[in-house]
């Protein structure tokens, strides 16, 4: 899993809007690389991502990492959103 709370906040904001293919790409992204810091560096564009992870979900993660609204992201969200029915 990605570095928290970054990953938890991204998941809370985006998983409910992803289609099946995007969810599969997200699953591969957070489970295949052996180093969570690599994912963080790819998302913040400190390092280039491998070609296999250059897709729409990485673009979403990069946009999220820019934090254009300057939200405070210092703690993980409550996990109740995982148990709420889909809208």
mmCIF file of C-alpha atoms in Angstrom, residues 6-78:
data_model
loop_
_atom_site.group_PDB
_atom_site.id
_atom_site.type_symbol
_atom_site.label_atom_id
_atom_site.label_comp_id
_atom_site.label_asym_id
_atom_site.label_seq_id
_atom_site.Cartn_x
_atom_site.Cartn_y
_atom_site.Cartn_z
ATOM 1 C CA UNK A 6 -1.533 9.910 1.106
ATOM 2 C CA UNK A 7 -2.873 6.582 -0.172
ATOM 3 C CA UNK A 8 -5.855 6.427 2.154
ATOM 4 C CA UNK A 9 -6.957 9.908 1.200
ATOM 5 C CA UNK A 10 -6.527 9.154 -2.505
ATOM 6 C CA UNK A 11 -8.509 5.923 -2.129
ATOM 7 C CA UNK A 12 -11.326 7.611 -0.230
ATOM 8 C CA UNK A 13 -11.648 10.325 -2.844
ATOM 9 C CA UNK A 14 -11.279 8.180 -5.962
ATOM 10 C CA UNK A 15 -12.091 4.480 -5.590
ATOM 11 C CA UNK A 16 -15.851 5.009 -5.722
ATOM 12 C CA UNK A 17 -15.512 6.775 -9.087
ATOM 13 C CA UNK A 18 -13.240 4.255 -10.775
ATOM 14 C CA UNK A 19 -14.496 1.725 -13.292
ATOM 15 C CA UNK A 20 -13.488 -1.933 -13.147
ATOM 16 C CA UNK A 21 -10.449 -1.486 -15.400
ATOM 17 C CA UNK A 22 -9.199 1.462 -13.356
ATOM 18 C CA UNK A 23 -9.676 -0.505 -10.137
ATOM 19 C CA UNK A 24 -7.617 -3.326 -11.617
ATOM 20 C CA UNK A 25 -4.850 -0.900 -12.643
ATOM 21 C CA UNK A 26 -4.923 0.676 -9.165
ATOM 22 C CA UNK A 27 -4.709 -2.764 -7.564
ATOM 23 C CA UNK A 28 -1.660 -3.641 -9.675
ATOM 24 C CA UNK A 29 -0.072 -0.295 -8.907
ATOM 25 C CA UNK A 30 -0.335 -0.607 -5.138
ATOM 26 C CA UNK A 31 0.485 -4.320 -4.976
ATOM 27 C CA UNK A 32 3.168 -5.054 -7.583
ATOM 28 C CA UNK A 33 6.009 -2.618 -6.912
ATOM 29 C CA UNK A 34 8.132 -3.845 -4.048
ATOM 30 C CA UNK A 35 8.835 -0.393 -2.668
ATOM 31 C CA UNK A 36 6.093 2.019 -1.610
ATOM 32 C CA UNK A 37 8.519 4.906 -1.893
ATOM 33 C CA UNK A 38 8.822 4.218 -5.630
ATOM 34 C CA UNK A 39 5.080 4.776 -6.016
ATOM 35 C CA UNK A 40 5.306 7.972 -3.977
ATOM 36 C CA UNK A 41 8.171 9.256 -6.132
ATOM 37 C CA UNK A 42 6.279 8.399 -9.333
ATOM 38 C CA UNK A 43 3.143 10.150 -8.061
ATOM 39 C CA UNK A 44 5.059 13.271 -7.088
ATOM 40 C CA UNK A 45 7.043 13.110 -10.338
ATOM 41 C CA UNK A 46 10.353 12.979 -8.488
ATOM 42 C CA UNK A 47 11.171 9.901 -10.606
ATOM 43 C CA UNK A 48 9.688 8.582 -13.844
ATOM 44 C CA UNK A 49 7.302 5.657 -13.514
ATOM 45 C CA UNK A 50 7.929 2.447 -15.448
ATOM 46 C CA UNK A 51 5.990 2.307 -18.713
ATOM 47 C CA UNK A 52 3.659 -0.387 -17.350
ATOM 48 C CA UNK A 53 2.369 2.060 -14.716
ATOM 49 C CA UNK A 54 1.938 5.026 -17.042
ATOM 50 C CA UNK A 55 -1.859 5.035 -17.272
ATOM 51 C CA UNK A 56 -4.934 7.017 -16.290
ATOM 52 C CA UNK A 57 -4.761 5.915 -12.648
ATOM 53 C CA UNK A 58 -1.191 7.195 -12.352
ATOM 54 C CA UNK A 59 -2.387 10.468 -13.876
ATOM 55 C CA UNK A 60 -5.131 10.637 -11.227
ATOM 56 C CA UNK A 61 -2.603 9.917 -8.494
ATOM 57 C CA UNK A 62 -0.265 12.607 -9.817
ATOM 58 C CA UNK A 63 -3.079 15.148 -9.930
ATOM 59 C CA UNK A 64 -4.059 14.206 -6.369
ATOM 60 C CA UNK A 65 -0.441 14.619 -5.234
ATOM 61 C CA UNK A 66 -0.398 18.221 -6.511
ATOM 62 C CA UNK A 67 -2.988 19.098 -3.852
ATOM 63 C CA UNK A 68 -4.168 22.151 -5.767
ATOM 64 C CA UNK A 69 -6.716 23.009 -3.042
ATOM 65 C CA UNK A 70 -3.975 22.979 -0.412
ATOM 66 C CA UNK A 71 -5.912 20.538 1.776
ATOM 67 C CA UNK A 72 -4.349 19.469 5.024
ATOM 68 C CA UNK A 73 -3.467 15.792 4.585
ATOM 69 C CA UNK A 74 -1.755 14.879 7.810
ATOM 70 C CA UNK A 75 -3.936 12.015 9.011
ATOM 71 C CA UNK A 76 -5.705 9.066 7.516
ATOM 72 C CA UNK A 77 -9.434 9.346 6.942
ATOM 73 C CA UNK A 78 -11.837 7.382 9.071
#
